[in-house]
mmCIF file of C-alpha atoms in Angstrom:
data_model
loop_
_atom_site.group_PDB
_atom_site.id
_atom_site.type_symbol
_atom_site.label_atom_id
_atom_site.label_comp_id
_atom_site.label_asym_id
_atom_site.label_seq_id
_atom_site.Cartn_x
_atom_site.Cartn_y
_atom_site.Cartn_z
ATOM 1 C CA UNK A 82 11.951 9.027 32.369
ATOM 2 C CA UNK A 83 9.403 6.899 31.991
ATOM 3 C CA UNK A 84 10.003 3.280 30.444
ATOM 4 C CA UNK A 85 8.722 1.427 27.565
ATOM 5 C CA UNK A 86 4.724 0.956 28.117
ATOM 6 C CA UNK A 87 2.675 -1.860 25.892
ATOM 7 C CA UNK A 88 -0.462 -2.233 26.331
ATOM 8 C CA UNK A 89 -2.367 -4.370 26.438
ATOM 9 C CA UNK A 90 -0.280 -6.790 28.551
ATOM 10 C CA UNK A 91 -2.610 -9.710 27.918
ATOM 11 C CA UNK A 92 -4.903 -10.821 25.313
ATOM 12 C CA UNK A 93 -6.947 -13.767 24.745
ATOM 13 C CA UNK A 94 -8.266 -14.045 21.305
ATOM 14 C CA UNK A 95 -9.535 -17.142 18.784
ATOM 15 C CA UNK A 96 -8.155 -18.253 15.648
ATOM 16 C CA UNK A 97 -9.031 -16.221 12.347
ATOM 17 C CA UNK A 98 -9.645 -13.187 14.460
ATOM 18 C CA UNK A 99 -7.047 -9.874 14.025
ATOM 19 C CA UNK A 100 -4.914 -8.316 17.085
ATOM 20 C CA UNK A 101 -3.483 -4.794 17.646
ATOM 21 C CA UNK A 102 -0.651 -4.262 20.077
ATOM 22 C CA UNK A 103 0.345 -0.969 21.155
ATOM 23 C CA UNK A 104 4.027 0.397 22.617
ATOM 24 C CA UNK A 105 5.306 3.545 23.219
ATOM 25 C CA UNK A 106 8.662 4.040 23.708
ATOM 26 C CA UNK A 107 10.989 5.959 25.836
ATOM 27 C CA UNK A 108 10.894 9.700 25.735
ATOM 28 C CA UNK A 109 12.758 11.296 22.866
ATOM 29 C CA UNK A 110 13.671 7.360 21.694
ATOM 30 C CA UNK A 111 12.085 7.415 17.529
ATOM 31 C CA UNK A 112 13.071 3.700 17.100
ATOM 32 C CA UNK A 113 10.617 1.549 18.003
ATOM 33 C CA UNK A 114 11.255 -2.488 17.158
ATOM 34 C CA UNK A 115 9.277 -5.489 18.099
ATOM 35 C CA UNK A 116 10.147 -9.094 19.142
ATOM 36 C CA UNK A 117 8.216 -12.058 19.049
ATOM 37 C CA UNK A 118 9.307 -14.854 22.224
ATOM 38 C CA UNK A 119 7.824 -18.340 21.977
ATOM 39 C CA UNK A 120 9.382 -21.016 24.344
ATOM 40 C CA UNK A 121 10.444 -23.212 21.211
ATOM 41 C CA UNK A 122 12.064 -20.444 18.670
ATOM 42 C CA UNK A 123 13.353 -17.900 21.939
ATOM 43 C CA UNK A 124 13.262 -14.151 20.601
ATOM 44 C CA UNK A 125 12.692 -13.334 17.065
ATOM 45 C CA UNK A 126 12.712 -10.078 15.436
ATOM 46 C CA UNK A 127 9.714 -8.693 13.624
ATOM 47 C CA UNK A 128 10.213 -5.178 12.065
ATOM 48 C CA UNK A 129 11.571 -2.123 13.637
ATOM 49 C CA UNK A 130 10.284 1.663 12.444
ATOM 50 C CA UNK A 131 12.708 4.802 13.025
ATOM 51 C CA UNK A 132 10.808 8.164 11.864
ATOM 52 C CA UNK A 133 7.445 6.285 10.471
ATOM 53 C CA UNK A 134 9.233 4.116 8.387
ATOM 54 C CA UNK A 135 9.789 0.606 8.400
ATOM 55 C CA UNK A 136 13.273 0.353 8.091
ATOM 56 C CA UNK A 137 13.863 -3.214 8.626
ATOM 57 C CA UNK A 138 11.773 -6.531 8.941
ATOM 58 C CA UNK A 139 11.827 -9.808 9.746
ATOM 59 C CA UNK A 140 11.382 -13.596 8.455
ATOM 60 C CA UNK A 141 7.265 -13.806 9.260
ATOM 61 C CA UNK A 142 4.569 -13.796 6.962
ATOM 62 C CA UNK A 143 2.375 -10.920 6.079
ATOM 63 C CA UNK A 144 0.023 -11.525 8.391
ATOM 64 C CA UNK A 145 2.009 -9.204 10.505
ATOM 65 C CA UNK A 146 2.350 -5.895 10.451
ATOM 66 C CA UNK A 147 2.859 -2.473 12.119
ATOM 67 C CA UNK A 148 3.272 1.350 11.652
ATOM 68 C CA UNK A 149 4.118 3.937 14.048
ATOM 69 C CA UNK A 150 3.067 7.015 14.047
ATOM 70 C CA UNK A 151 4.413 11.163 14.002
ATOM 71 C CA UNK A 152 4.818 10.627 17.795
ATOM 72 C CA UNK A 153 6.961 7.399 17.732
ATOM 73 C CA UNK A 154 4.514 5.432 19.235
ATOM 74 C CA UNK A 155 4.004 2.282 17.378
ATOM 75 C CA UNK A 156 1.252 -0.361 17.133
ATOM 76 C CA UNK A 157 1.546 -4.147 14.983
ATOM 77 C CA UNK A 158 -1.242 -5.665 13.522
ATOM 78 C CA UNK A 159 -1.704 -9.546 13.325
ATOM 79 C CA UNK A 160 -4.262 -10.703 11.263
ATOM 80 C CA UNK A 161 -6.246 -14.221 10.757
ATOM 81 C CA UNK A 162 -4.578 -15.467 14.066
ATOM 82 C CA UNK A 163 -3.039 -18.819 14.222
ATOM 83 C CA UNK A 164 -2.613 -21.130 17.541
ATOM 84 C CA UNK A 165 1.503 -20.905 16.899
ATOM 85 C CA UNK A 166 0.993 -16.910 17.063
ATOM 86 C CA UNK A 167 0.719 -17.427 20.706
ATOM 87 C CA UNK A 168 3.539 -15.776 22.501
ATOM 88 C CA UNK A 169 5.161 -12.739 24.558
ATOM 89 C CA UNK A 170 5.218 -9.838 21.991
ATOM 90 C CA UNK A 171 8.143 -7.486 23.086
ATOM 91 C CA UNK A 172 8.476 -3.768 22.028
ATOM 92 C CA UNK A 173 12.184 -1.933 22.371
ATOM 93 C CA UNK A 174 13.157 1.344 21.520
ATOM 94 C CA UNK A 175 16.322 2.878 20.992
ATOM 95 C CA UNK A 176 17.068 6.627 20.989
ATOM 96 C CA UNK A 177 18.770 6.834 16.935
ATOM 97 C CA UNK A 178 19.032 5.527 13.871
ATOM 98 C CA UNK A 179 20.145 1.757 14.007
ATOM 99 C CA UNK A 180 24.047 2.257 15.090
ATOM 100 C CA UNK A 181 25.350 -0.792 16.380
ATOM 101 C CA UNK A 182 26.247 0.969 19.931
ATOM 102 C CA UNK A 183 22.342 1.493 20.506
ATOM 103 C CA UNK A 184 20.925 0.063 23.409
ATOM 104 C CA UNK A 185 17.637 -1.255 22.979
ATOM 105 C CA UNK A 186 15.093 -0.744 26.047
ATOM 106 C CA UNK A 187 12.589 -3.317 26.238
ATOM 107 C CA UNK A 188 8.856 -2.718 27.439
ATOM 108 C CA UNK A 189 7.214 -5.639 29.628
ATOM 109 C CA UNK A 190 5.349 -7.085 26.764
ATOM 110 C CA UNK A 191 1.947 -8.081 25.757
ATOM 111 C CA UNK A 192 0.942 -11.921 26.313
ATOM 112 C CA UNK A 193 -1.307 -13.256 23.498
ATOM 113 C CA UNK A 194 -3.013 -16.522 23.952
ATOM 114 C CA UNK A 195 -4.715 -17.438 20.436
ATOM 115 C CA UNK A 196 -7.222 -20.613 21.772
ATOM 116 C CA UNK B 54 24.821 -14.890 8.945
ATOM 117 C CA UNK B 55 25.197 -13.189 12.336
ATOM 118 C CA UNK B 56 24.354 -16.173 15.238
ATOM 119 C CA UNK B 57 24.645 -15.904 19.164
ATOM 120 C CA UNK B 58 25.353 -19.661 21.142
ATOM 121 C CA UNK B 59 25.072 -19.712 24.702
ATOM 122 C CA UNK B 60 25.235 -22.375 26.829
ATOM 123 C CA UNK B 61 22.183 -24.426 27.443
ATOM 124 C CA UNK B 62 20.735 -24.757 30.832
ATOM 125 C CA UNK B 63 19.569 -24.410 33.487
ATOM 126 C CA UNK B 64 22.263 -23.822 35.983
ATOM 127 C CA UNK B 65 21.565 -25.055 39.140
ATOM 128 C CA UNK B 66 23.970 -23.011 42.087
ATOM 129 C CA UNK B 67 23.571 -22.246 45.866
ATOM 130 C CA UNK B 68 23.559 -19.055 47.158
ATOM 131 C CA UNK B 69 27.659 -17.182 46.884
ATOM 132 C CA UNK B 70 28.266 -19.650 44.355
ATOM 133 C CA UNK B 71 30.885 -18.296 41.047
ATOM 134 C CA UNK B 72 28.673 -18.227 37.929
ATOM 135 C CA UNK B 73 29.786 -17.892 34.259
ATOM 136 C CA UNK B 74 27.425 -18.499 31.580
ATOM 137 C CA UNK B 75 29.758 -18.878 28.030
ATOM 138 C CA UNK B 76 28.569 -17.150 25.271
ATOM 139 C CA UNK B 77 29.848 -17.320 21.746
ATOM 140 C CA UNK B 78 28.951 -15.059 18.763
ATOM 141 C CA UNK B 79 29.776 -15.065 14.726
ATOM 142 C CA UNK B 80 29.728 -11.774 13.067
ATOM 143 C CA UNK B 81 31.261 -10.156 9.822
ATOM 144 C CA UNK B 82 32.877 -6.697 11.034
ATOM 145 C CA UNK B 83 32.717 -5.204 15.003
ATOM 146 C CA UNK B 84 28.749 -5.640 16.696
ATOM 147 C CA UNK B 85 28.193 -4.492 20.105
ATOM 148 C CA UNK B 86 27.161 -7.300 22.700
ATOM 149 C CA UNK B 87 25.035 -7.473 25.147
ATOM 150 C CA UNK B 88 23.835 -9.117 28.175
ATOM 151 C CA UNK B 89 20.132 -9.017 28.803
ATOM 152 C CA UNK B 90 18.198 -10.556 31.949
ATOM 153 C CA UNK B 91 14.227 -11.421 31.884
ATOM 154 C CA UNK B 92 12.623 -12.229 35.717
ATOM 155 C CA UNK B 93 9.521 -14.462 35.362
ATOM 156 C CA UNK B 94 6.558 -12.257 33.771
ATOM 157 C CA UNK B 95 8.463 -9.109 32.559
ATOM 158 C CA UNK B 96 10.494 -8.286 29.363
ATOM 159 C CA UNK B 97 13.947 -7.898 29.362
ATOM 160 C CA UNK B 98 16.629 -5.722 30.977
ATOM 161 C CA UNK B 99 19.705 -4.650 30.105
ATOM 162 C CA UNK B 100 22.590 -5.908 32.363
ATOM 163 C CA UNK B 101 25.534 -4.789 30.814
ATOM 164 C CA UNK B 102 26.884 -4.118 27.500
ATOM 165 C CA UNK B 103 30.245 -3.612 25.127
ATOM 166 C CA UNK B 104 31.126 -1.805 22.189
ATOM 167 C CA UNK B 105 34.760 -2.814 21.057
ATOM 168 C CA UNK B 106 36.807 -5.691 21.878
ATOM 169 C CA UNK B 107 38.489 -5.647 24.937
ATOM 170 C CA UNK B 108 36.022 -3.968 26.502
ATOM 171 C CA UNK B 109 34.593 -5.436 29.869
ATOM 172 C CA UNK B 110 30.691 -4.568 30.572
ATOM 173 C CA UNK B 111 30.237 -4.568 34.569
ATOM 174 C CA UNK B 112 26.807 -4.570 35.970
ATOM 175 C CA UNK B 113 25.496 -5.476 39.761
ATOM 176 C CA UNK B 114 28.341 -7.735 39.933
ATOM 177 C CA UNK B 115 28.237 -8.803 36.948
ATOM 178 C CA UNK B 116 30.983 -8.686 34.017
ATOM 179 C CA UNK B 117 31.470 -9.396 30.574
ATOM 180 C CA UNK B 118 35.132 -8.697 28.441
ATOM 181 C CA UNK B 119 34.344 -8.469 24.650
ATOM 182 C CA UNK B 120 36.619 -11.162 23.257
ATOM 183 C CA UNK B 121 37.278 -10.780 19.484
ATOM 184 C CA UNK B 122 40.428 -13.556 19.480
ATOM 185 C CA UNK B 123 38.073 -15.896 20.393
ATOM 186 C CA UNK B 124 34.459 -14.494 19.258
ATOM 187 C CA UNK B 125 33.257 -14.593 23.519
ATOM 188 C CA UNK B 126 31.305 -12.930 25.741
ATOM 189 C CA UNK B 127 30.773 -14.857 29.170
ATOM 190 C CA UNK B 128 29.202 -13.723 31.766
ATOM 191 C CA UNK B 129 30.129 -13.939 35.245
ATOM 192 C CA UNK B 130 29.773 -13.177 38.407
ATOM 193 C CA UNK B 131 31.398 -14.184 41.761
ATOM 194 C CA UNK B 132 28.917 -14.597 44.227
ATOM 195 C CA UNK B 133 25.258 -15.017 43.181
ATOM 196 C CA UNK B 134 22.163 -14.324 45.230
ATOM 197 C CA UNK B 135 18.276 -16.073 44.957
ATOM 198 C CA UNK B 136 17.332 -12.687 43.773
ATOM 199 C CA UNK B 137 19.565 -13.667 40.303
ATOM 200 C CA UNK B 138 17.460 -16.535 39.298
ATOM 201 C CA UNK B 139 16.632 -15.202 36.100
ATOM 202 C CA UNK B 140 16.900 -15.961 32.394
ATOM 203 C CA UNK B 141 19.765 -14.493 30.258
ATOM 204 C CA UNK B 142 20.175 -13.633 27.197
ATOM 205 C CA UNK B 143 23.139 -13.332 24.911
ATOM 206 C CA UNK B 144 23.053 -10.700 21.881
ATOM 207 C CA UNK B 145 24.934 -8.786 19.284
ATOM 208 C CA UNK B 146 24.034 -5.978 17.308
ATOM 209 C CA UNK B 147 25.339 -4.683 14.214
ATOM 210 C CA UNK B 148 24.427 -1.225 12.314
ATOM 211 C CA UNK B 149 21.612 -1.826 10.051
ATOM 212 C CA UNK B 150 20.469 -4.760 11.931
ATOM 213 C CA UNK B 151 18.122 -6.026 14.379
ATOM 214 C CA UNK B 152 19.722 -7.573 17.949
ATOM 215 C CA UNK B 153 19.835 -11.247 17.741
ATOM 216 C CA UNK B 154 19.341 -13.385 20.862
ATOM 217 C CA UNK B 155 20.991 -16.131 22.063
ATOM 218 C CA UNK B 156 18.496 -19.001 23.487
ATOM 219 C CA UNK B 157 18.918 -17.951 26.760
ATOM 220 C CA UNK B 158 19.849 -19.552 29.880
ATOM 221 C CA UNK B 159 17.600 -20.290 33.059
ATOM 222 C CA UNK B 160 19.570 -19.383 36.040
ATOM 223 C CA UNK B 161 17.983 -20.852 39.707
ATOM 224 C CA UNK B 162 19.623 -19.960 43.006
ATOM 225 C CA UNK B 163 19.129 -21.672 46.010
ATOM 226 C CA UNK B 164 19.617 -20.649 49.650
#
């Protein structure tokens, strides 16, 4: 099977401007969550979607957000960028509905430099 | 709330050196843990995982024995390679939750 795939895998935008990253996930896998990795807060979780619902989120502002769609594919907006959004944005998947036992599979990421 | 420590690096060891990286977790009920490895420009990889206590996640050479007694997780392995220098990452996940990360630990292995 084919892993987790995010495009794109870098991105140079300027502040006040609005980002969409896109993952899709692992055959057959309908959770889809996302990370955000900064070298001075490590991995933080975002929001994760399971059937086109958000079923859980996060400590960020509203600024971010995402959706995913009937195919499980998923996309997260950021809007009116900020220099500390800078960072590795990850996307994992996970074949069910949240049970602890899941293994998440994580995609390579998408790099966002916000100058 | 839920928290993952791990010990702060980096860990410096020559090539066949023993590694354990400690790893300590607080958690209401039973979470799963994991071991997770990220090489310079990619995401992250699972290395090994376990679901109960007493269970021991093996991986590559690597392990991992769910400790519940005393809330662990180390990794280890006995004989590393350049091809391990990596970052690693500690986690737990619960149902209803999201995984949460340990800091991570740089690991660099010299020949």
């Amino acid at each position: 099977k084919a892993g987790v795939t995010q495009t794109p895998r870098y991105l140079i935008k300027t502040r006040g401007q609005q980002v969409t990253l896109s993952c899709s996930p692992i055959s057959g896998h309908r959770s889809v969550s996302w990370y955000q990795q900064t070298p001075g807060q490590g991995l933080q979780f975002l929001f994760e979607y399971f059937s086109e619902t958000q079923r859980n989120k996060g400590n960020f502002p509203g600024r971010f957000s995402g959706r995913q769609f009937s195919n499980s594919r998923s996309e997260m907006n950021v809007s009116t960028l900020e220099l500390g959004d800078s960072a590795l944005y990850l996307c994992a998947s996970s074949p069910t509905d949240g049970r602890s036992t899941d293994t998440q599979y994580f995609g390579p990421g998408t790099r966002l430099t916000v100058l | 709330g839920n928290s993952v420590t791990q010990m702060e690096g980096p860990v410096t060891l020559s090539e066949e050196a023993f590694l354990t990286i400690n790893c300590t977790y607080t958690a209401t009920g039973y979470p799963s843990l994991f071991w997770y490895v990220q090489y310079p420009g990619e995401g992250l990889q699972l290395l090994l995982k376990a679901t109960k206590a007493d269970d021991k996640g093996s991986n590559k050479g690597f392990e991992a024995t769910y400790r519940k007694e005393t809330t662990s997780f180390h990794l280890e392995k006995g004989s590393v390679q350049v091809s391990d220098s990596a970052v690693y990452f500690c986690a737990l996940n619960q149902a209803g939750t999201a995984l949460i990360f340990g800091k991570g630990t740089t690991l660099s292995v010299s020949s």
